[in-house]
Coordinates of C-alpha atoms and ligand atoms in Angstrom, one line a residue:
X1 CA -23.4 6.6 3.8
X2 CA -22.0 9.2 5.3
X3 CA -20.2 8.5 8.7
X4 CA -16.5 7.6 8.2
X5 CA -16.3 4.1 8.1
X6 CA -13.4 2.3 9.8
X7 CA -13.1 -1.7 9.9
X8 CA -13.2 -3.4 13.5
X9 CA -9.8 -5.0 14.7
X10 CA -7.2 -2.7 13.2
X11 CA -4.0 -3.6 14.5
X12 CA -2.5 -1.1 16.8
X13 CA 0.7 -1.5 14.9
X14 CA 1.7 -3.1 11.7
X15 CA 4.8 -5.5 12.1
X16 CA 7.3 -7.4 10.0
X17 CA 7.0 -11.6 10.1
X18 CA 10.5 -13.2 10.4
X19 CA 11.2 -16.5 10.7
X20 CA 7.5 -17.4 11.7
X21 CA 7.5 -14.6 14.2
X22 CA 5.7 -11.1 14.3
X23 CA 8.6 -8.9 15.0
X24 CA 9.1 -5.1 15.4
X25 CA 12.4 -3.4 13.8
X26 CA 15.6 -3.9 15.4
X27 CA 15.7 -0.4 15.5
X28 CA 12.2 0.4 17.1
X29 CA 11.7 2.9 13.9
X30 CA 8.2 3.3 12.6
X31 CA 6.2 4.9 9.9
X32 CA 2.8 6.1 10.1
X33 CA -0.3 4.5 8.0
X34 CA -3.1 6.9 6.8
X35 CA -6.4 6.0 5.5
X36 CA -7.5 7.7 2.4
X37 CA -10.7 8.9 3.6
X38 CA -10.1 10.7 6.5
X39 CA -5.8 11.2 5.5
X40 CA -5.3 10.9 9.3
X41 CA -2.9 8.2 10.7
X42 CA -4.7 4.5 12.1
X43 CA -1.7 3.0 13.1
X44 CA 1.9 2.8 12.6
X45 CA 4.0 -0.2 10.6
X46 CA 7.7 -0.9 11.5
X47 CA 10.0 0.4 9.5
X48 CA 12.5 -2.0 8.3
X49 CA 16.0 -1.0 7.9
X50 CA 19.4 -3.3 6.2
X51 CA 19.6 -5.2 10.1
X52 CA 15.6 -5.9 9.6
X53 CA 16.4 -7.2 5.7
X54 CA 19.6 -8.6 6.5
X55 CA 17.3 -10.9 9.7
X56 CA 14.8 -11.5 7.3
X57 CA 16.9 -13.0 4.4
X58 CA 19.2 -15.0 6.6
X59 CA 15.4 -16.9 7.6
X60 CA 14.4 -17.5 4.2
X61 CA 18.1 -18.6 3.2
X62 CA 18.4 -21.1 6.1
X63 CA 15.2 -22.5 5.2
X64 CA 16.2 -22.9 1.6
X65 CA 19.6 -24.6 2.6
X66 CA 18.1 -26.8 4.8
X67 CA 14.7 -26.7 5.1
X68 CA 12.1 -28.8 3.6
X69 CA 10.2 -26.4 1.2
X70 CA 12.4 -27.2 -1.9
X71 CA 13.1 -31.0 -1.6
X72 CA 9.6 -31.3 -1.2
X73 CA 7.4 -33.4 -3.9
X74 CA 5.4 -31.2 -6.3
X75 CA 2.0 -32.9 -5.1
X76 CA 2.8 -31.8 -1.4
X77 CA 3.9 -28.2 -2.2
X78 CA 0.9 -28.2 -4.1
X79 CA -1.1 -29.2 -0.9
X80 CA -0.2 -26.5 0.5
X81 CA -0.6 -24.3 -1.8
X82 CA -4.0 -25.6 -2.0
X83 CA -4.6 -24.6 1.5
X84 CA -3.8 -21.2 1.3
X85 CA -6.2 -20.8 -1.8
X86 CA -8.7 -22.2 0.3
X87 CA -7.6 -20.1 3.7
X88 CA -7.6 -16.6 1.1
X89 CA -10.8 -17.2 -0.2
X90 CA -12.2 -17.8 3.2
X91 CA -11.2 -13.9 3.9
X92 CA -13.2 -12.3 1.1
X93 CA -15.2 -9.8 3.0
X94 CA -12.5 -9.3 5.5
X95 CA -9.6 -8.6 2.6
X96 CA -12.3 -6.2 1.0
X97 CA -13.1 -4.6 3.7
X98 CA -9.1 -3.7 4.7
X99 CA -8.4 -3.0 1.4
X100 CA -10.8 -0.9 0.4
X101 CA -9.9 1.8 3.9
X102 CA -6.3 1.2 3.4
X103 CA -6.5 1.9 -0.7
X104 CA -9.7 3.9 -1.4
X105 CA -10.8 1.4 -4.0
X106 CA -14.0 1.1 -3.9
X107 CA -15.7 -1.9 -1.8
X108 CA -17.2 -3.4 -4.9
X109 CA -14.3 -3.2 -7.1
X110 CA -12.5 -4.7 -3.8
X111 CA -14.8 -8.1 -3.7
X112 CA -13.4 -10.3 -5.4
X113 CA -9.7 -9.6 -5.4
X114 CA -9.1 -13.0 -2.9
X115 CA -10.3 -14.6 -5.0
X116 CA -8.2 -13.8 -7.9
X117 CA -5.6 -13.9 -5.6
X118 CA -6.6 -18.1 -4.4
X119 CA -7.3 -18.3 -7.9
X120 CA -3.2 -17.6 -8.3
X121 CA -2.7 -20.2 -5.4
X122 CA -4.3 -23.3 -7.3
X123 CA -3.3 -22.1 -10.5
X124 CA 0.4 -22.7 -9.5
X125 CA -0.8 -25.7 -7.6
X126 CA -2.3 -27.8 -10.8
X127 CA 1.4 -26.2 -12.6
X128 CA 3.8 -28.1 -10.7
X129 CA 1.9 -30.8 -11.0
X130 CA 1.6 -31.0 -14.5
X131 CA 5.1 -29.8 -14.9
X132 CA 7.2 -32.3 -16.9
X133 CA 11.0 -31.1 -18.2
X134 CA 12.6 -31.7 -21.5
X135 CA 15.1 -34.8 -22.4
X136 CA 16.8 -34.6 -25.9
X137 CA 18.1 -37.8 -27.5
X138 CA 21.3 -38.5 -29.6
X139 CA 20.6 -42.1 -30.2
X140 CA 23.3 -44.1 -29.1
X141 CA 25.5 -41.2 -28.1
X142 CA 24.1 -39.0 -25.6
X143 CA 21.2 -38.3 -23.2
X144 CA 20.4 -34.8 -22.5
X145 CA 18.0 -33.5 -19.7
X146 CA 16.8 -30.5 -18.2
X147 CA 16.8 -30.2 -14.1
X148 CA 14.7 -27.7 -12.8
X149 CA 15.5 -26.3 -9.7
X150 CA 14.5 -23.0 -7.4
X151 CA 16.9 -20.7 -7.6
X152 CA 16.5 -19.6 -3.8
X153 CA 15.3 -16.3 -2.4
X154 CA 13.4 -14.2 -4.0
X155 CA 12.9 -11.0 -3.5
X156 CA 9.5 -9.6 -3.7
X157 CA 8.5 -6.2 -4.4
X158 CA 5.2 -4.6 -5.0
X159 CA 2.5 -1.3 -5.3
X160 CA 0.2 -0.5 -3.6
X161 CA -3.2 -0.2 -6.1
X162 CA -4.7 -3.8 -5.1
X163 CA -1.3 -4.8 -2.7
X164 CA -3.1 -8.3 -2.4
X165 CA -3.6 -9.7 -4.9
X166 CA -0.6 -8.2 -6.4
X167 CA 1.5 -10.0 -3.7
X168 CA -0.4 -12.9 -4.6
X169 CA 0.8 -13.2 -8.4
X170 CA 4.5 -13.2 -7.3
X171 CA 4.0 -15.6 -4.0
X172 CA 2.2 -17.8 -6.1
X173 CA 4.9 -19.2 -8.2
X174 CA 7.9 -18.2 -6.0
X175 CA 6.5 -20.7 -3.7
X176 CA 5.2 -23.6 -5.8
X177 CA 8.6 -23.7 -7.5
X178 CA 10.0 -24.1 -4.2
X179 CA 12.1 -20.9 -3.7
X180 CA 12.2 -19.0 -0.3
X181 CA 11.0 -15.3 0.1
X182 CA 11.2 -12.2 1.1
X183 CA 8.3 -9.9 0.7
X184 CA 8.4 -6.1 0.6
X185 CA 4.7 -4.5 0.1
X186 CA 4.3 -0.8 -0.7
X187 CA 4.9 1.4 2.0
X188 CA 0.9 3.3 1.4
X189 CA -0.8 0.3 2.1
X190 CA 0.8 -2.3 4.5
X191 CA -2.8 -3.7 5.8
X192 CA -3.5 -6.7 3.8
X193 CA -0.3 -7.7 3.1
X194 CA -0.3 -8.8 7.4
X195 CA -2.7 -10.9 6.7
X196 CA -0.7 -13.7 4.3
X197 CA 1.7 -14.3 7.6
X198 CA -1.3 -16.1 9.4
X199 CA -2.6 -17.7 6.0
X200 CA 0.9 -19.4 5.1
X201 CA 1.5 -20.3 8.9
X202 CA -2.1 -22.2 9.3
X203 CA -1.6 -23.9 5.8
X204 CA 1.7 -26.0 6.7
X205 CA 4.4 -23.3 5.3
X206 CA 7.3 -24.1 7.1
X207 CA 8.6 -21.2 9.0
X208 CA 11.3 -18.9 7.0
X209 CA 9.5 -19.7 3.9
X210 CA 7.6 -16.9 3.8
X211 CA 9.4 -13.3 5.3
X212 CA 7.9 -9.7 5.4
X213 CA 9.8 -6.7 5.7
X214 CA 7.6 -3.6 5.8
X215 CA 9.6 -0.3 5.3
X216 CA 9.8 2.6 2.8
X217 CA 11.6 1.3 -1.1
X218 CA 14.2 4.1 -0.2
X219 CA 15.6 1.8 2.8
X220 CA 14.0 -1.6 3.0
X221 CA 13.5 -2.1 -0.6
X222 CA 16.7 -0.9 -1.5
X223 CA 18.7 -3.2 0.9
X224 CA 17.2 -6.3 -0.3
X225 CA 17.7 -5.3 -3.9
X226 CA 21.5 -5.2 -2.9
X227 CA 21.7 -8.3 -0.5
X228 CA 24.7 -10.9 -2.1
X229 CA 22.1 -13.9 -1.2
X230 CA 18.9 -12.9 -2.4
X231 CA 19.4 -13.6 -6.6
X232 CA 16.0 -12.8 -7.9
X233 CA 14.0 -9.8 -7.6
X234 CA 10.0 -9.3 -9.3
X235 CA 9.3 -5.9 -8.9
X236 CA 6.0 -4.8 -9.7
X237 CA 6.0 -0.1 -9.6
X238 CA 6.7 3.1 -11.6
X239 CA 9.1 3.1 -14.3
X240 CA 11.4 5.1 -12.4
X241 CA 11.9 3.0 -9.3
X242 CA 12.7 0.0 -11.5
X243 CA 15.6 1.7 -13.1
X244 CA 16.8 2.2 -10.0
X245 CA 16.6 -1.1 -9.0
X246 CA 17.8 -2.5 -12.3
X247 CA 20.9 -0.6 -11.4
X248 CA 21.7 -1.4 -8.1
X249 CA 21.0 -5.1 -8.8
X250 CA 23.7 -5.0 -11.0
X251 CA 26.6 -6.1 -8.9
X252 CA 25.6 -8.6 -8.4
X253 CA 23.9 -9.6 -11.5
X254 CA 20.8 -10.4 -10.6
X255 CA 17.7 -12.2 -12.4
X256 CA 15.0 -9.7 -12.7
X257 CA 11.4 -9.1 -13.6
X258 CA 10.3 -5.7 -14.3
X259 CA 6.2 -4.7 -14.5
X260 CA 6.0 -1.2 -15.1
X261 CA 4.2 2.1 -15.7
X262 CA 2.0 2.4 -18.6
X263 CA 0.3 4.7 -20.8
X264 CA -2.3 2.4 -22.8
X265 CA -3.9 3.5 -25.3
X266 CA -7.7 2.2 -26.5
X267 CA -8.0 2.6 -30.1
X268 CA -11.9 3.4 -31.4
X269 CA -11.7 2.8 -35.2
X270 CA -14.7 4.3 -37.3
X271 CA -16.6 0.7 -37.6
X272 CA -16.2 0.2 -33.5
X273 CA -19.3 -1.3 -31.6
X274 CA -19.5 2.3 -30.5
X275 CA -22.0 0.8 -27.2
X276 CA -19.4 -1.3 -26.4
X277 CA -16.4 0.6 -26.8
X278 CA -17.9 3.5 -24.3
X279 CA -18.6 1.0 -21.5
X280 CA -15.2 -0.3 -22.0
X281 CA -13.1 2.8 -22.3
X282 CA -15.0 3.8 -18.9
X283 CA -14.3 1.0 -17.1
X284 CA -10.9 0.9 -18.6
X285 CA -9.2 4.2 -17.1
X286 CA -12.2 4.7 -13.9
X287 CA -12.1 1.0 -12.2
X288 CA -9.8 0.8 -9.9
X289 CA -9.9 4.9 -9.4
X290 CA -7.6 4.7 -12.5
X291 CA -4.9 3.3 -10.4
X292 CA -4.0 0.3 -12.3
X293 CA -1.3 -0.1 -14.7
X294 CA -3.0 -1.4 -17.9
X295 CA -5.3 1.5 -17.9
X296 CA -6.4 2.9 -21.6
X297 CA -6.0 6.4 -20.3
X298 CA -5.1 7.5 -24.0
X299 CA -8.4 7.2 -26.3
X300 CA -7.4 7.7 -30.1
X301 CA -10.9 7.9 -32.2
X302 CA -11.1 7.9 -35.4
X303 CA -12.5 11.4 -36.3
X304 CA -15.9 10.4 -38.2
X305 CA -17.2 9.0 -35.0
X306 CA -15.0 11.6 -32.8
X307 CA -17.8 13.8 -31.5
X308 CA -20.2 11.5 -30.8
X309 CA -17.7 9.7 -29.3
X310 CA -16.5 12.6 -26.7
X311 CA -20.4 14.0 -25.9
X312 CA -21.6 10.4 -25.3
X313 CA -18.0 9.1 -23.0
X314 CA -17.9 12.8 -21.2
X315 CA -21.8 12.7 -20.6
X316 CA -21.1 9.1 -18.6
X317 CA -18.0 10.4 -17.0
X318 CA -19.9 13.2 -15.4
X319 CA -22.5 10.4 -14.1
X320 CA -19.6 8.4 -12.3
X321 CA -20.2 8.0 -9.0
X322 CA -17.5 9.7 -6.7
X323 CA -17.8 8.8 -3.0
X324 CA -17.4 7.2 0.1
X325 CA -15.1 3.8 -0.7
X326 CA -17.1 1.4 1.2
X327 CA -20.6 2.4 -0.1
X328 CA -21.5 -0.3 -2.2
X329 CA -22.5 2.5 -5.1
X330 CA -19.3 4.1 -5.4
X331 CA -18.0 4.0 -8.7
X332 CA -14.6 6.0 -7.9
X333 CA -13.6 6.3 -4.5
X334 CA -10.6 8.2 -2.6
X335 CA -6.5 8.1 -4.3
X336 CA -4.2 5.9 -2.2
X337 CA -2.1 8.9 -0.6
X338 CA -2.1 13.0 -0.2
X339 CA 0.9 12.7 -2.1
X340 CA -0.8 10.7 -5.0
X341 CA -3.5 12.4 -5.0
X342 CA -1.1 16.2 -5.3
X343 CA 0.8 14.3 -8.5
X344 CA -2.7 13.7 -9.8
X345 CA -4.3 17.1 -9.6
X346 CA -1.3 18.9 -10.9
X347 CA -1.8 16.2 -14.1
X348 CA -5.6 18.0 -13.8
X349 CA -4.5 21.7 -13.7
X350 CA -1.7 21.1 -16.4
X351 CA -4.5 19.3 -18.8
X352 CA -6.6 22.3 -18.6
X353 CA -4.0 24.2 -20.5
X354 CA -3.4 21.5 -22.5
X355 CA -6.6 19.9 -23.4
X356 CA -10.4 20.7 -23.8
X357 CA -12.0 20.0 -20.0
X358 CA -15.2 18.1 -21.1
X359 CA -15.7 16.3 -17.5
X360 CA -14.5 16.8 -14.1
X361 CA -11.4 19.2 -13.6
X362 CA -10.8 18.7 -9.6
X363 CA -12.2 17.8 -6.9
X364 CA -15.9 16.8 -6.5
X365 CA -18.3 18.6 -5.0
X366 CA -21.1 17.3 -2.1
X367 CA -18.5 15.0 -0.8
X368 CA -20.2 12.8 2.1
X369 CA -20.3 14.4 5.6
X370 CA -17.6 14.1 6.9
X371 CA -15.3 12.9 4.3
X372 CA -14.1 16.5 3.3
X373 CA -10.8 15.6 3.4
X374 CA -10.5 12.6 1.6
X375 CA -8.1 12.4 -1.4
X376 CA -11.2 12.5 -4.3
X377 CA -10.4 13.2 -7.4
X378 CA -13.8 13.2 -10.4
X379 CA -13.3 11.6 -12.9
X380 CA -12.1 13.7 -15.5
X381 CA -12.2 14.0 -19.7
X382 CA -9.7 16.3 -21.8
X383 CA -10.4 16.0 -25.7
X384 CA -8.6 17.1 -28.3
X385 CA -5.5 16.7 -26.5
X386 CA -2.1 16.5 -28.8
X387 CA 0.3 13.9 -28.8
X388 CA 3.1 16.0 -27.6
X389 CA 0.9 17.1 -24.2
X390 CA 2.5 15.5 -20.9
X391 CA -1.5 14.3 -20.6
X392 CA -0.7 12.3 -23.4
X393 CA 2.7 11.5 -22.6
X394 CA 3.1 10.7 -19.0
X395 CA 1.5 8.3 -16.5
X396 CA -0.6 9.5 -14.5
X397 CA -2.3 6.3 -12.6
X398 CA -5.8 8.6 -11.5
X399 CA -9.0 9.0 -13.1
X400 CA -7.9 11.2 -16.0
X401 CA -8.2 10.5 -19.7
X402 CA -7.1 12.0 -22.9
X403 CA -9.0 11.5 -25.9
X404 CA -7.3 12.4 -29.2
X405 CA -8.5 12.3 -33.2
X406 CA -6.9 10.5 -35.9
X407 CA -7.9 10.2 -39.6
X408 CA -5.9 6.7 -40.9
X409 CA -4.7 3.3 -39.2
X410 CA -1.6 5.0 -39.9
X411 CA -1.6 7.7 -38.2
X412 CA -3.1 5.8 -35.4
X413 CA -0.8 3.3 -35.0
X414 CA 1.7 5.9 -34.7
X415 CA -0.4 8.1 -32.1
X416 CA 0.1 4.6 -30.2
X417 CA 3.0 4.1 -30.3
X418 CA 4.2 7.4 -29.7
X419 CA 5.1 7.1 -26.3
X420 CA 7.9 5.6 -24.3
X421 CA 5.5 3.0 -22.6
X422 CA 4.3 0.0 -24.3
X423 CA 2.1 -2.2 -21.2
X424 CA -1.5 -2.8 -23.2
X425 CA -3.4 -2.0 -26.2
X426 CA -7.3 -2.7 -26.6
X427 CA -8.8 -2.1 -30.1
X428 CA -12.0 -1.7 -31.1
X429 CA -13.3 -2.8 -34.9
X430 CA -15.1 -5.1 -36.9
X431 CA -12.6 -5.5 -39.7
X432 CA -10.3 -8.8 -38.4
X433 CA -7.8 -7.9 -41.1
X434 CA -7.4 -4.8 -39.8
X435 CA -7.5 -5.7 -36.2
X436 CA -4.8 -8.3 -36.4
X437 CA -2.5 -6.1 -38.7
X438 CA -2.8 -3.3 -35.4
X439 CA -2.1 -5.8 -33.0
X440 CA 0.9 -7.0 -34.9
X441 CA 2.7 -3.7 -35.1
X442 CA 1.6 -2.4 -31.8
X443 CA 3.7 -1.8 -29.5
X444 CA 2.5 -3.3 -26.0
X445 CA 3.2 -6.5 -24.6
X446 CA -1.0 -7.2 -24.4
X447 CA -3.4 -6.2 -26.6
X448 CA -6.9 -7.0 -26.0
X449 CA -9.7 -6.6 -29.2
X450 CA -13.1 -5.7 -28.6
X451 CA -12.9 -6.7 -24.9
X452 CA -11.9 -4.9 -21.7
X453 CA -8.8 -6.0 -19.8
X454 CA -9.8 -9.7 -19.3
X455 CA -6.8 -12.1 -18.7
X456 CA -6.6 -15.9 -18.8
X457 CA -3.8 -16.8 -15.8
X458 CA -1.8 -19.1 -18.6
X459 CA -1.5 -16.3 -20.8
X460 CA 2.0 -13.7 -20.5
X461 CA 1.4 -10.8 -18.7
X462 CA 4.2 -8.0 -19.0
X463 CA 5.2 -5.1 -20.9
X464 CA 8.0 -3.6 -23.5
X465 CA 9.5 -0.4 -23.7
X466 CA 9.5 1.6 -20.5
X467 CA 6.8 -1.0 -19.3
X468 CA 8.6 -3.8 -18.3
X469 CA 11.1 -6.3 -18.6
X470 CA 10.7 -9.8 -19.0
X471 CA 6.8 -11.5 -18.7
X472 CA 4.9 -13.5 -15.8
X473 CA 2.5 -15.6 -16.3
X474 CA 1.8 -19.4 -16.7
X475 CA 4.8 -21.3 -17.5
X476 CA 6.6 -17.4 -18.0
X477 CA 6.7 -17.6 -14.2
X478 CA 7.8 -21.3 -13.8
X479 CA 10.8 -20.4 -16.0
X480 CA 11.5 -17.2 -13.7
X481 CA 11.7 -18.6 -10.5
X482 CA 14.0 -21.8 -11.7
X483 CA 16.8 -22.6 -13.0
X484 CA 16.8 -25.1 -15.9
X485 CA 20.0 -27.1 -15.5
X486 CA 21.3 -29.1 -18.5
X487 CA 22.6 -32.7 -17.2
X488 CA 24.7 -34.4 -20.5
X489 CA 25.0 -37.8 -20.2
X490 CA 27.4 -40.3 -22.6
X491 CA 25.5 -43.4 -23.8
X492 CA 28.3 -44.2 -26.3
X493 CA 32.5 -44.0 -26.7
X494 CA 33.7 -41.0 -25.1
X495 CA 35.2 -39.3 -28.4
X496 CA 37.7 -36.6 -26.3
X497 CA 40.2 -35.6 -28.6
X498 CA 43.1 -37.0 -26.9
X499 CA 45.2 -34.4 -25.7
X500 CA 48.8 -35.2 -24.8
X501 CA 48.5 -39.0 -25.9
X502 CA 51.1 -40.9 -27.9
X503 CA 50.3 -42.5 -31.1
X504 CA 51.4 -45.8 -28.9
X505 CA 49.2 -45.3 -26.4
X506 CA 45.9 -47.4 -26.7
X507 CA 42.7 -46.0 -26.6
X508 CA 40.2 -46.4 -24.0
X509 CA 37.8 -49.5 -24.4
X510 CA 34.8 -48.6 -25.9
X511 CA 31.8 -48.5 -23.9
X512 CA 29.0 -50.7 -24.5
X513 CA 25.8 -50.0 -26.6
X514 CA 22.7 -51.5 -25.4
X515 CA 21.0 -52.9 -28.8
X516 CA 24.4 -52.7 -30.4
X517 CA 24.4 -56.2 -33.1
X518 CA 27.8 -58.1 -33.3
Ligands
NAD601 P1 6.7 2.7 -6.8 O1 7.7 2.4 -7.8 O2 6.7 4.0 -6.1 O3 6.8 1.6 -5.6 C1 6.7 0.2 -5.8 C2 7.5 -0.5 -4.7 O4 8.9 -0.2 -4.8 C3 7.1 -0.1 -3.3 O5 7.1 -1.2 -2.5 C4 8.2 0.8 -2.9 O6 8.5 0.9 -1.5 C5 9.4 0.2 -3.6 N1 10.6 1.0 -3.9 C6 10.6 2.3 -4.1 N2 11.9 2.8 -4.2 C7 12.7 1.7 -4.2 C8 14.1 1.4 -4.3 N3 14.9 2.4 -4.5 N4 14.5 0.2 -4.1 C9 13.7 -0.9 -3.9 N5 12.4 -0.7 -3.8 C10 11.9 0.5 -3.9 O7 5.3 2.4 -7.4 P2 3.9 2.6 -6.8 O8 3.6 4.1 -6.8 O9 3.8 1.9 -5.5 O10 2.9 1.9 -7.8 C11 2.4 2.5 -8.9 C12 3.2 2.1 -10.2 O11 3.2 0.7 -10.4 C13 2.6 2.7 -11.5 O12 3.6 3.2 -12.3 C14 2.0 1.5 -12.1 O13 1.8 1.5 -13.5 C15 2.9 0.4 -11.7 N6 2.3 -0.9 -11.8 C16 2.6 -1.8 -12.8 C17 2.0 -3.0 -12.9 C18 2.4 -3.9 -14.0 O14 2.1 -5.1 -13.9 N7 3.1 -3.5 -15.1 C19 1.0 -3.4 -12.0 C20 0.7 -2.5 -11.0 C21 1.3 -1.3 -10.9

């Protein structure tokens, strides 16, 4: 394939969705959306500003107050919820197709992602079903019970490598717990994210339920990380940016959920499925162009199986296919954004000085006709790279991995750890002693053994260290979007200590005890 391929129907411009309405910025200020292929502009979004956060939140606050979304039963959120599932899946080919020219993922890596995203739809559906709260009983004297409630609007804000279905795991829960949101995508990759407005509106989401902002973090993200009513924000994004946020959602103290950089490493211990291990590790740091957040892109190898290791994982890399996004065969396609794809290749050129080049090193060559200025980037292999190299040290979300020896468990557990980022782990051995003593003191908030980044939706997904803060997932989500109120109730006497009363003075009856012999 070699003519640039762009999707029918793009929107001439990108707008916000207030209050059940398409809107442009009070303001009239835009920003201009570029395709990764071509790096030319295809439309332009609005660019929201405070007014445009400040209209958006008043919507979704108005329709928590007084709407219907949060008194509603569980089993009729859940229809709805239901609904969009069904509506998302429906857009399969259309989401993939959007995606892949808004992100550069590659079309097959794109299939697929709706639904994993209507898959976090009826997930969260069958939850608030099934969701029962505790009571705790002090026989005769007291009835304790917990009274879960939304907390109101959340504030939603997310990257741009797979925006969908990204968006997906944080409306999924905000809404079946019955909160109200506003939903900030990455400024990169605004297409998809347009495409939930008609979804929620067709499925029975009352109007102001559901609000999107476009806008750059710097201005829209930032005012709805400091507006009074909006208590909760889930940020999915670099490291960075989340310390940002963290700090100017302090005022107002707000309840927060952090998913952040990583720098995982994939540990190949000397009894490794070595077949395995290769496909994985490729997959692992080169799906998804290496823009995803759990990537392995540190490989530690234990040194007896080191060379065979590096000639038989560099000999694949080179094979990769690099190419046009929406060509069913492209293994790699084009970084999200010139500016990406410039923080990448510097990572490249500083890796050559600190690491031995064994595939890739820039950009490819016999790039498709036409396609010359795309952001590609081949996939690329440094071995022998030290634990103190920024290759080794620093995120650098591209295809780019550095592959290090070790000689112990010890020494590899601390080349794993030796990092500020602790997202994922993924081990490979045969030994289960061994395996589950790694995985024990490793720092990451996932580890996977002898599998690739698989993930069951009940399970918690999140990171420590620099990675995160907090974990989504299953019930992990439930808990974030909800308050759990303690209501105490007196079955018995009311023992107060009776302040101010005279020895004279009788007591209060005592109540009476169902059961209570006399
Ligand atoms: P980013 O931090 O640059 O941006 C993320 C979002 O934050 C965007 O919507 C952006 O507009 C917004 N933002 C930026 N500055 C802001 C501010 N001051 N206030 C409020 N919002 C602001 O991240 P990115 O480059 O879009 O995404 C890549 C990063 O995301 C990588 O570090 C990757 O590891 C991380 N990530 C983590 C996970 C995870 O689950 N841990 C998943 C995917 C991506």
């Amino acid at each position: 394939m070699s003519q640039h391929y762009i999707p029918e129907n793009l929107p001439e411009k990108i707008q916000h969705y207030i209050n059940g309405e398409f809107v442009d910025s009070i303001s009239g200020a835009t920003f201009e959306v570029l395709d990764p292929v071509s790096n030319t502009a295809y439309t332009t979004a609005a660019a929201g500003q405070k007014e445009d956060i400040d209209a958006a939140v008043a919507a979704a606050r108005e329709a928590f107050v007084n709407g219907p979304w949060p008194r509603m039963k569980a089993r009729e959120r859940a229809r709805v919820l239901n609904r969009i599932a069904d509506a998302v899946e429906a857009q399969e080919d259309r989401l993939a197709e959007l995606e892949t020219f808004d992100t550069g993922l590659p079309i097959k890596q794109a299939r697929g992602q709706a639904q994993r995203a209507a898959e976090n739809f009826r997930f969260f559906a069958d939850l608030i079903v099934a969701q029962f709260d505790d009571a705790m009983k002090v026989p005769g004297s007291q009835l304790n019970y917990v009274n879960r409630k939304p907390i109101g609007v959340a504030g939603l804000i997310t990257p741009w490598n797979t925006p969908f279905m990204l968006e997906s795991w944080k409306l999924g829960p905000a809404l079946a717990t019955g909160n109200c949101v506003v939903l900030k995508p990455a400024e990169f990759t605004p297409l998809s994210a347009s495409l939930w407005a008609t979804i929620f509106k067709e499925a029975g989401l009352p109007d102001g339920v559901f609000n999107l902002v476009n806008g750059l973090g710097e201005e829209a993200g930032d005012a709805l990380v400091k507006h009074p009513d909006v208590p909760l924000i889930s940020f999915t994004g670099e490291t960075t940016t989340g310390q940002t946020i963290f700090r100017n959602a302090a005022e107002h103290l707000k309840g927060l959920s952090m998913e952040l950089g990583g720098k995982s490493p994939a540990v190949i211990f000397e009894d490794a499925d070595l077949d395995a291990a290769i496909d994985s590790t490729l997959f692992g740091v080169f799906s998804l162009n290496g823009e995803r957040c759990t990537a392995g892109s540190r490989i530690l190898v234990h040194r007896s199986v080191y060379h065979e290791f590096c000639e038989r994982y560099a000999a694949r890399a080179k094979n990769i296919v690099v190419g046009d996004p929406h060509d069913p065969a492209t293994e790699v396609g084009a970084l999200v954004h010139p500016e990406h794809y410039a923080k990448v290749m510097s990572y490249v050129e500083i890796g050559k000085t600190e690491g031995r080049l064994l595939a890739g090193g820039g950009r490819p060559e016999n790039l498709p006709e036409g396609q010359q200025n795309g952001s590609y980037v081949s996939p690329t292999v440094f071995a022998d790279v030290a634990p103190t190299a920024r290759i080794f040290q620093e995120e650098i979300f591209g295809p780019v991995v550095a592959i290090t020896p070790f000689d112990s468990d010890e020494e590899a557990l601390e080349l794993a750890n030796g990092v500020k980022y602790g997202l994922a782990a993924y081990l490979w051995t045969q030994d289960l002693t061994r395996a589950h003593n790694f995985a024990q003191n490793v720092e990451a908030g996932m580890v996977w053994l002898n599998s690739h980044n698989v993930r069951d939706l009940r399970t918690p997904f999140g990171g420590v260290k620099a990675s995160g803060l907090g974990h989504e997932g299953g019930y992990r989500s439930i808990d974030f979007y909800t308050d759990q109120q303690a209501v105490h109730i007196t079955l018995g006497a009311v023992h107060t200590p009776r302040f101010g009363a005279t020895a004279t003075e009788p007591a209060p009856a005592k109540t009476a005890q169902f059961g209570a012999s006399k």
